[in-house]
Structure formats: C-alpha cells, structure tokens
XYZ file of C-alpha atoms in Angstrom:
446
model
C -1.441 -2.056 0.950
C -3.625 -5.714 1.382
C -6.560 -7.593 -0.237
C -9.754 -5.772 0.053
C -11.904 -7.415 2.311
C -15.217 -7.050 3.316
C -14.790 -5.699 7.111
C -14.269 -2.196 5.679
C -17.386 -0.182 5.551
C -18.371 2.739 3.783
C -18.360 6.560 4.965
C -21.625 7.497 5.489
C -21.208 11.103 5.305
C -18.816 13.134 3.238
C -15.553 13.315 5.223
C -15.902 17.235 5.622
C -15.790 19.450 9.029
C -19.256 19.711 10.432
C -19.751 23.556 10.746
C -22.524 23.385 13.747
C -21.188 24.595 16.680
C -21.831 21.999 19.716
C -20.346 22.632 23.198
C -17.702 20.655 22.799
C -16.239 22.121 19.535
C -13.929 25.077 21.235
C -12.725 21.926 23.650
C -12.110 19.652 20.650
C -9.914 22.566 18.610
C -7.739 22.284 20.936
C -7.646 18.641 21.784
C -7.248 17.518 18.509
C -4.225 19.854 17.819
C -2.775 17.409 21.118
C -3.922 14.643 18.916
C -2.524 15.538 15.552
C 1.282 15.656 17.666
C 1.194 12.403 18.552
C 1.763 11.402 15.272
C 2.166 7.023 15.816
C -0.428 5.149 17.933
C -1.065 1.624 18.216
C -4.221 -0.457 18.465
C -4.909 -3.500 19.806
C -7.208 -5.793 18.353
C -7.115 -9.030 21.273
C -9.957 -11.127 22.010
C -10.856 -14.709 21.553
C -10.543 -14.438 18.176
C -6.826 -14.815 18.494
C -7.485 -18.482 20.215
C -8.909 -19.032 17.323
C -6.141 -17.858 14.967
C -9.236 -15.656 12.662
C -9.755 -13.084 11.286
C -11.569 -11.030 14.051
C -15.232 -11.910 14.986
C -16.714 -11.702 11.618
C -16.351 -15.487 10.426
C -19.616 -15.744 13.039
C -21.724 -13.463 10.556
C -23.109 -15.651 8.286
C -23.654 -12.775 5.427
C -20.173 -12.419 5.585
C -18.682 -15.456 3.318
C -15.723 -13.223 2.847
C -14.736 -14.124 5.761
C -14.621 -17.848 6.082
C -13.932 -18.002 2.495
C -10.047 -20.807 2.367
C -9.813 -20.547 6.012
C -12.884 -21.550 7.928
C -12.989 -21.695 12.142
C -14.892 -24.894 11.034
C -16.703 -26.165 7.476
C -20.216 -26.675 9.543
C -21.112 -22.813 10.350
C -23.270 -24.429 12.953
C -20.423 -26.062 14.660
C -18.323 -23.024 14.134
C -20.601 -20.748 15.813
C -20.792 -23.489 18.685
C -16.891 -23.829 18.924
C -16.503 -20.061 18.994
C -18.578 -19.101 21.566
C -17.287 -21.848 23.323
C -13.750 -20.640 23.386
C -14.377 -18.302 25.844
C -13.494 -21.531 28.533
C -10.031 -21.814 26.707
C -8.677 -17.841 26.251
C -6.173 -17.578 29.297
C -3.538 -15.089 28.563
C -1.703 -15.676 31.442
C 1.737 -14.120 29.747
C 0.455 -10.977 29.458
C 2.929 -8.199 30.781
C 1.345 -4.761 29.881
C 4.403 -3.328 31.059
C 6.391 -4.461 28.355
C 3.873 -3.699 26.215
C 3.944 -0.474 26.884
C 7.763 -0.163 27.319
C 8.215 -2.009 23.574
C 5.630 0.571 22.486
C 7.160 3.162 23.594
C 10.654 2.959 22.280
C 8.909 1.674 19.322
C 7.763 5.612 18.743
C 3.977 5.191 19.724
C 2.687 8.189 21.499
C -0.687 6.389 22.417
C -2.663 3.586 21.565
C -6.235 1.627 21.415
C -7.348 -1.326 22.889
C -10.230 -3.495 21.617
C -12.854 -3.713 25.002
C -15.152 -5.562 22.742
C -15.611 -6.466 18.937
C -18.626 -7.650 17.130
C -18.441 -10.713 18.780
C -19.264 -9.527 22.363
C -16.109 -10.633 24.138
C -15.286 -8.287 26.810
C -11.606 -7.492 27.449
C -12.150 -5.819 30.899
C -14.717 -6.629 34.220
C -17.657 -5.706 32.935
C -20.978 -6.278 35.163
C -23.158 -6.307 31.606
C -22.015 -9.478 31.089
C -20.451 -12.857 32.105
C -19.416 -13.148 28.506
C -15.737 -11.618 29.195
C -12.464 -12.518 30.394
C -12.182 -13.239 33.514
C -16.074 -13.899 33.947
C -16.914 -16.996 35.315
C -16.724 -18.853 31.998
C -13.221 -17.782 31.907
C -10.227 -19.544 33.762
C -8.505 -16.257 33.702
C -8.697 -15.027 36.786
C -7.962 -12.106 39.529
C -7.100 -9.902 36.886
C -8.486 -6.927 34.800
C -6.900 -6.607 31.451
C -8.043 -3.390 30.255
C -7.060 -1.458 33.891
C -3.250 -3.336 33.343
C -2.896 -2.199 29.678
C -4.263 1.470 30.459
C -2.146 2.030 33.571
C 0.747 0.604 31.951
C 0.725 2.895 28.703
C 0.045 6.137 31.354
C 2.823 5.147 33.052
C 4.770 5.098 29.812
C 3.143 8.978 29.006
C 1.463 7.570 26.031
C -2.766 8.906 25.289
C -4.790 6.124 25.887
C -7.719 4.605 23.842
C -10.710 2.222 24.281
C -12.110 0.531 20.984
C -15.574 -0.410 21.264
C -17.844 -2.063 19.003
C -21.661 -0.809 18.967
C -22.724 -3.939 17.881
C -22.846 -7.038 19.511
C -23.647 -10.449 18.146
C -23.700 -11.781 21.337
C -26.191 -9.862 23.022
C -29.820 -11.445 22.949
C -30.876 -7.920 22.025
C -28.808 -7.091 18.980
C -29.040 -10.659 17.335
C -32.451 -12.730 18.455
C -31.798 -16.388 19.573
C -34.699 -17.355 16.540
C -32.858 -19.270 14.381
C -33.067 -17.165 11.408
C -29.623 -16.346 9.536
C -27.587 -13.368 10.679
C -25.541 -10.540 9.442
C -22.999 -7.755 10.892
C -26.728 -5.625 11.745
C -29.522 -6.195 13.920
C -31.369 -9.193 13.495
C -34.710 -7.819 13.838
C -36.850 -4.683 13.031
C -36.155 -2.106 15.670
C -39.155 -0.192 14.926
C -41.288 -3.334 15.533
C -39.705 -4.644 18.667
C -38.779 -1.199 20.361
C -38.894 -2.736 23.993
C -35.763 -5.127 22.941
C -33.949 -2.253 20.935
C -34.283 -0.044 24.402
C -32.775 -3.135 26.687
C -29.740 -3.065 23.911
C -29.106 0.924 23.922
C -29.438 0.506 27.386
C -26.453 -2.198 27.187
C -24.560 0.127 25.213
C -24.272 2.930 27.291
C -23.951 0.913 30.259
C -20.640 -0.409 29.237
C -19.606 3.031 27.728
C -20.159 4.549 31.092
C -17.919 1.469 32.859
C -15.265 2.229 30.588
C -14.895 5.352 30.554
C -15.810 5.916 34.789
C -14.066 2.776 36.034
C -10.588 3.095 34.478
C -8.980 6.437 34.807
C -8.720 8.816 32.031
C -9.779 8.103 28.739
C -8.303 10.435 25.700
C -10.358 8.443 22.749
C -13.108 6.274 22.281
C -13.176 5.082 19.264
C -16.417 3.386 18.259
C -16.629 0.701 15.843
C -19.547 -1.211 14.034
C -20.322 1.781 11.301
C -23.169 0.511 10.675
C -24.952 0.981 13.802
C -26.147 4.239 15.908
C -28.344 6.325 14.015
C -31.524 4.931 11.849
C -32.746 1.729 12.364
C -29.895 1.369 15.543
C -30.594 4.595 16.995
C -28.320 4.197 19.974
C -28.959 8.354 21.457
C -24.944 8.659 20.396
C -25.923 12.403 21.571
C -26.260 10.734 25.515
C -23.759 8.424 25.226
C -21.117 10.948 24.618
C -22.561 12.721 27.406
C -21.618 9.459 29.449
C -18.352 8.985 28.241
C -17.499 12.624 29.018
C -18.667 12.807 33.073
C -15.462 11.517 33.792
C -13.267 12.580 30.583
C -14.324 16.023 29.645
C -11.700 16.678 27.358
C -12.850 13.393 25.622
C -12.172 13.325 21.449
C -14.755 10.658 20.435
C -14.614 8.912 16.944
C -17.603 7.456 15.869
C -16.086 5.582 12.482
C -17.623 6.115 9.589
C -20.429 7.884 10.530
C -20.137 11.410 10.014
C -22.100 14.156 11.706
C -21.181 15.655 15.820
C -19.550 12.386 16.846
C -16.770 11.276 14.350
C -14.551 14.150 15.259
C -11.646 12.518 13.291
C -11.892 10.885 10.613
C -9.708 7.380 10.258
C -9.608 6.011 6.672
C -8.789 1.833 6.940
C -6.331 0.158 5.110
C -5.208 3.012 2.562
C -3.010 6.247 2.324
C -5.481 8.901 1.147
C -3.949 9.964 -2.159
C -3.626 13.936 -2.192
C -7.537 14.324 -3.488
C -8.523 12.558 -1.102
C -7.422 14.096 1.957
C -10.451 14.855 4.024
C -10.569 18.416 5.365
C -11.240 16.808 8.703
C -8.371 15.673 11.067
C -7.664 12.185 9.901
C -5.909 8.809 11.148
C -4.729 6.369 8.486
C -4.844 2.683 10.306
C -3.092 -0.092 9.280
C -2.479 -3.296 10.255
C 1.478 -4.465 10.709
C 0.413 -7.504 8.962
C -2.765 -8.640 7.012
C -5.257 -9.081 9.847
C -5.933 -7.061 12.810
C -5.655 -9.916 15.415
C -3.459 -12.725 15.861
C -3.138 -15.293 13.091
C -0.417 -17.867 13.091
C -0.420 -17.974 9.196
C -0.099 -14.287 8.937
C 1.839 -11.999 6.663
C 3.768 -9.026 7.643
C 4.427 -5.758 6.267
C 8.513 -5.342 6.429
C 9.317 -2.059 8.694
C 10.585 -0.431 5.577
C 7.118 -0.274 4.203
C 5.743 0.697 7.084
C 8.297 3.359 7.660
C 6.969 4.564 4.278
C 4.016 4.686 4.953
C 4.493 6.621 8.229
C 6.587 9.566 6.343
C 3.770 9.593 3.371
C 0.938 10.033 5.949
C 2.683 12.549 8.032
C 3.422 14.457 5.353
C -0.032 14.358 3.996
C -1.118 15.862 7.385
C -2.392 12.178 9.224
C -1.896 10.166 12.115
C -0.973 6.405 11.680
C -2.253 3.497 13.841
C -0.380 0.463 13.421
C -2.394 -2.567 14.106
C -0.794 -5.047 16.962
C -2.690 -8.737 17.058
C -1.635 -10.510 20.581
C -0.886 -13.922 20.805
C -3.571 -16.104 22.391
C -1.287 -16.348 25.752
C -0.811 -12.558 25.812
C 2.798 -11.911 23.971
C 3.725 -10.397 20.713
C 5.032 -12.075 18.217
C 9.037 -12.537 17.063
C 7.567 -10.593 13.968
C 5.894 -7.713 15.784
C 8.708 -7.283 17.740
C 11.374 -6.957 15.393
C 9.069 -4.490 13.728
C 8.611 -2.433 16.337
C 12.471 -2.253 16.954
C 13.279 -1.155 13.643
C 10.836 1.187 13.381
C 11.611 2.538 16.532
C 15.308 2.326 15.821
C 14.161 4.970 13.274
C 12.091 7.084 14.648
C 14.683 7.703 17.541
C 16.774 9.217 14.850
C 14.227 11.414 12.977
C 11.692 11.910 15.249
C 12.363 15.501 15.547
C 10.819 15.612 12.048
C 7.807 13.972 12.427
C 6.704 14.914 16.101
C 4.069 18.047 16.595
C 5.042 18.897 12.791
C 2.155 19.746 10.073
C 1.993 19.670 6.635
C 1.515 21.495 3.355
C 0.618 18.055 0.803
C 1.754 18.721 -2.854
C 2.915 16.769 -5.003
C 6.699 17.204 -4.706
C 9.768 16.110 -7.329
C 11.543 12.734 -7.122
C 10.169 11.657 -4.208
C 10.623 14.028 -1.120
C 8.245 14.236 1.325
C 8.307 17.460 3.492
C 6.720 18.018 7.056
C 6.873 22.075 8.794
C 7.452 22.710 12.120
C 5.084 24.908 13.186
C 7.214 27.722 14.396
C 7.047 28.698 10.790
C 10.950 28.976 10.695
C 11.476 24.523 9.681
C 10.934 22.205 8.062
C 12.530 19.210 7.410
C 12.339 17.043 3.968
C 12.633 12.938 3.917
C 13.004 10.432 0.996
C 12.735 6.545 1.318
C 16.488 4.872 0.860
C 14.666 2.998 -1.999
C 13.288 5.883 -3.516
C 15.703 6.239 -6.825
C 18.884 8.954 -6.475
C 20.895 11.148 -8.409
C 24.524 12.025 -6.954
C 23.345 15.406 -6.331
C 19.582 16.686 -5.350
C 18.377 20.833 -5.552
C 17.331 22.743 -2.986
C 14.349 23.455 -4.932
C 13.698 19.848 -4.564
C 13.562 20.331 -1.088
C 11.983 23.575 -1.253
C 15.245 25.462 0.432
C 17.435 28.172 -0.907
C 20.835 29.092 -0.891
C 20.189 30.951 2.504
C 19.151 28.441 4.367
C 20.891 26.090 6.772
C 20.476 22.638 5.123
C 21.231 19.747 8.464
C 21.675 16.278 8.048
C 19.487 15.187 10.887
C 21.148 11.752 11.560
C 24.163 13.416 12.442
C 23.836 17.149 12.423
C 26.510 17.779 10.053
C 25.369 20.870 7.861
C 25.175 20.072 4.169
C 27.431 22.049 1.628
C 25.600 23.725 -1.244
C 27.269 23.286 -4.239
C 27.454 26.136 -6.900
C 24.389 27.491 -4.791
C 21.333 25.238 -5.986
C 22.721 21.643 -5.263
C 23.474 18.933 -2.385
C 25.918 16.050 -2.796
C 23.214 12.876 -1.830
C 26.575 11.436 -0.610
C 26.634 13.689 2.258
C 23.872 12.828 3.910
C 23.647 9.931 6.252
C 21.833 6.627 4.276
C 20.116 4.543 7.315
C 19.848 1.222 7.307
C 15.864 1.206 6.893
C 13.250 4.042 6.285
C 14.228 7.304 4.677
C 17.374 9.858 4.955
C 15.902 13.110 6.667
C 16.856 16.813 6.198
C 16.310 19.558 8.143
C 16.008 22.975 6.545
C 16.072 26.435 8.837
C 15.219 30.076 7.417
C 17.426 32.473 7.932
C-alpha cells in the first residue's frame, strides 16, 4: 500500500477475542454488530502539524529519525522543536465549514468518522480547560469557536457515528516528557516507578480530558485511543477508570485502545495493510488507510487514485473489515482538490453498489479469477464484485460466483437480470462495466 514507516507500532497482544466476561461485553455484541454495518468511516488527522506541512507530530521525537529523515521541519532539531511549538500562534483555520465536511462525507459513502482531539504532540483540537496549548487558547488567534463541537454536530446532523481520536501520550505535557534537557522519544521521559507523584499529575491529565470529551460534546460512539505504547506497565494510566469516564455519558460506548490487546481494544484496526486471509484476526477489525501517504496535510503529498482505494474497500469488506480512509485538512481548514475528487468518485460508486457492501458479512476464501463476494445476512444474498482491471474472459461461471442455475443472477448497476447460458455461464458483456471500481452482481436463492 506505502513505505513502511516507523509510526506503526506493534500488537501487543495476539489479535484474538478476549473470553472474560466484563459488564460491558453483552452491550458491546451488540454495538459492534452496529459497527461492522457501517462499513466506510473517515478519520481526521488535523492539527498544527498541517501548518507545518509534516508528517504528524513525530518529527518532534528525537528517537524517531524516520521521521525527519529528506524532509526536516528544520535541519537544527533544536530550532525545529522551537518553531513547532511555536506554530501554535500561526494555525487559524478560519475556512473551516464542518458542514460541508460532513455533507462531502456523506455522499462520499462514509457512515461515520474520527477526529484527531490531540496527537502526540499535545495540540488540542477542541476547548479544553487542561490546557492553553489548543486552538483557540489564548496562544491561538482562532477564536470564538470550538472545532471539535462543529465537526461532531455537523456529522450527527448528517446521521453518520461519530469518533474522537485521542493520543495517551503527550509530548507536551511537563508530566509525560520532563523539561531536563535530556533527549526524548515517543515514551515517557522518565521512570514512572521513581517519580510516581509526576506519573499521577499525568493520569490525572488523561482522564481529565477523556471525561471533557466524552461529557462536553454530545454522544460519542468511539474513542479510539492512540499512542500504543502507553497505558499499562511503566504508563499505567487505570484504562479500567478511564473507560468508566468515557462511558457516564456514552454507555453504549465501543472503545479501541490500539494495539493493546486485553478488555479495552474491543476492535482491532490493523494500519496501513489489508490483512491477507491468515491473517484475519478473529476479533472485529478496521483496516485504516490513509487516501494519500501521510495522515495529515502535506503539500508534497501523494495520493492513492479512487480506483485503488475502491479496491481496497471491496477486498476488506469481503474479508469481513471496516475501512477508515485517512482525510489530512489543509492548514486553513479545507480539503484538498485531490481529496475531493476522491471522495466524489468513490462516492459516485458506492451510490451504485452500496446495497452490496452496507450491513453485509462475509465468508473470506480464496475465490477464482478475482471475485470477491459479500452475504447479506438474511441468508437468502449475496452479491459478488470484481475490479474493472481485474483480467476477463467473455464469459464467467456461476461457480465462479458461487450461484447456480436456480438462482436469480442481477446486474446491480442496472437491475437487468443476467441470462445463463447453457446453464453454468454469464456473458461478462452483460453486465454493466463502471467507469471506476468493480462491476457488482447480485445473486438471490430461490
């Protein structure tokens, strides 16, 4: 899909259902069967980062070269840390219309999304008291506004599940990195165990600004925690209260602790990759994905073309996942022309063959020449899709598509039901070829 970089950190558990029963697990059967219909979110990665047209926070850990490696902020790290912190006096993203962001999103096919409330660097997108390092904090010459509360109302309004990303670390915070000089990395800059008063003003932090998001903003569907590095161990953050906090006000809460394993990652969310079919973790499971190489804005980016993406959508589904789609705001709030066109085309498709993907489940197999099939879960359809790309004979079997000569074989773009030739073939010149994405069948038992 990309470069490997070295912002993607290891599972730290075996990706496999935790069989302890906790009070929330009857709740969470059921929520996550709501989750697994949604199908296409989007998530947000906006900050200050995208002033600076970087990769996302981490060019301020100094363990992570990868990072700055061809592209520094700065060549003096000194002066880049300086300059980046410092940027929080130039991020005003006055243009921002969370209406059409939601309204773009929508027709684009998303059925929720995620916004970043804070990365690793400790910028916070929404009015927190924690903190005057935020937007809209008196640092900031955005003003009168709260960014999170727009973009959350906005997406309700447009029916979509909403989403708060939130980093458990913070480089920012005198607590998780010490103002001593010495060099830092993505953890802790000191030994918890020896300095237990400071570690107990950070968790304290923490689960103050979990409990503003999640009580000051309306409902919350996800939180979906970040930094998987940090929470248990060494950065014992009491995850077991703070999902207590986050779920006073959102009781229904699915909570996604990345990478961590255990009670708190309820789903699973794989970055950067398609799980091939071994792979597939037996717990419910997001695939995310940024449209182009990095998660935020950068004005030298690369972007995935929608047919790839559209790809990748069908091969996901049909392997039983969600997809996130990773959106990177422009510094004065807008998408780009790229994202845009994107998210037309893709929507353009999904308006077509939706009724495919939507609240469907899957049986993953390998499958012949191609075809990727998603059931309906009324037992009685299931529908079959193969890329326009994917290479085509004149004529395709219904074993192929797992059909027989009983069933009704529909061509979903147009609902014209396919002929079956001599009782085991399809003409692949019947069916509707769309201009991106993949041709889509629908199959019905008789």
């Amino acid at each position: 899909m990309s470069e490997i970089r070295g912002d993607i950190e290891v599972a730290k558990e075996d990706l496999f259902d935790d069989a302890t029963i906790y009070p929330e697990t009857e709740m969470l059967k059921e929520r996550l069967e709501w989750f697994q219909d949604l199908k296409l979110g989007v998530i947000f990665h906006y900050g200050i980062y995208a002033q600076a047209g970087i990769v996302e926070s981490w060019q301020l850990s100094e363990q992570d070269e990868w990072a700055r490696e061809g592209r520094e902020f700065r060549k003096d790290f000194t002066q880049l840390q300086l300059d980046y912190w410092n940027l929080i006096s130039e991020f005003n993203p006055t243009q921002l219309d969370a209406k059409k962001w939601a309204e773009t999103c929508k027709q684009a096919g998303f059925k929720y999304c995620i916004f970043t409330t804070k990365h690793h660097d400790g910028f916070n997108m929404y009015n927190t008291i924690e903190t005057e390092y935020k937007v809209g904090g008196k640092l900031s010459p955005f003003k009168n506004r709260d960014i999170l509360g727009e973009v959350f109302d906005a997406f309700r309004e447009e029916g979509m599940g909403i989403g708060a990303y939130y980093s458990k670390a913070d480089w920012y915070s005198p607590y998780y990195w010490l103002e001593d000089g010495t060099v830092k990395g993505r953890r802790a800059s000191y030994d918890t165990a020896e300095h237990p008063e400071i570690w107990a003003k950070y968790t304290n932090f923490v689960h103050e600004q979990i409990k503003e998001i999640t009580h000051n903003y309306g409902n919350v569907d996800l939180l979906w925690l970040d930094g998987g590095w940090a929470g248990k161990g060494k950065e014992d953050l009491q995850m077991d209260r703070m999902a207590e906090i986050a779920r006073e006000k959102n009781p229904e809460l699915i909570m996604v602790d990345r990478m961590m394993g255990g009670r708190h990652e309820n789903y699973v969310t794989p970055e950067r990759k398609i799980p091939e079919l071994h792979e597939i973790p037996n717990k419910v499971w997001e695939s995310n994905i940024p449209i182009g190489n990095d998660w935020g804005y950068v004005p030298t980016d690369t972007f995935k073309s929608s047919q790839e993406l559209l790809e990748t959508f069908v091969d996901v589904v049909s392997k039983g996942g969600n997809l996130i789609l990773g959106v990177g705001p422009t510094p004065e709030g807008t998408f780009t022309e790229e994202e845009t066109t994107i998210l037309t085309e893709i929507g353009a498709w999904v308006d077509v063959y939706g009724e495919g993907i939507y609240h469907t489940r899957a049986i993953a197999k390998d499958r012949a020449n191609d075809w990727k099939l998603t059931f309906n879960k009324d037992g009685q359809t299931h529908y079959a899709f193969r890329s326009i790309h994917a290479p085509a004979n004149e004529t395709f079997t219904l074993e192929e598509i797992e059909a027989t000569s009983d069933d009704q074989i529909i061509d979903i773009a147009t609902g014209k039901v396919l002929t079956i030739q001599n009782g085991t073939h399809i003409a692949a010149t019947d069916i509707e070829q769309p201009a991106i994405g993949s041709i889509g069948i629908k199959i019905i038992k008789k």
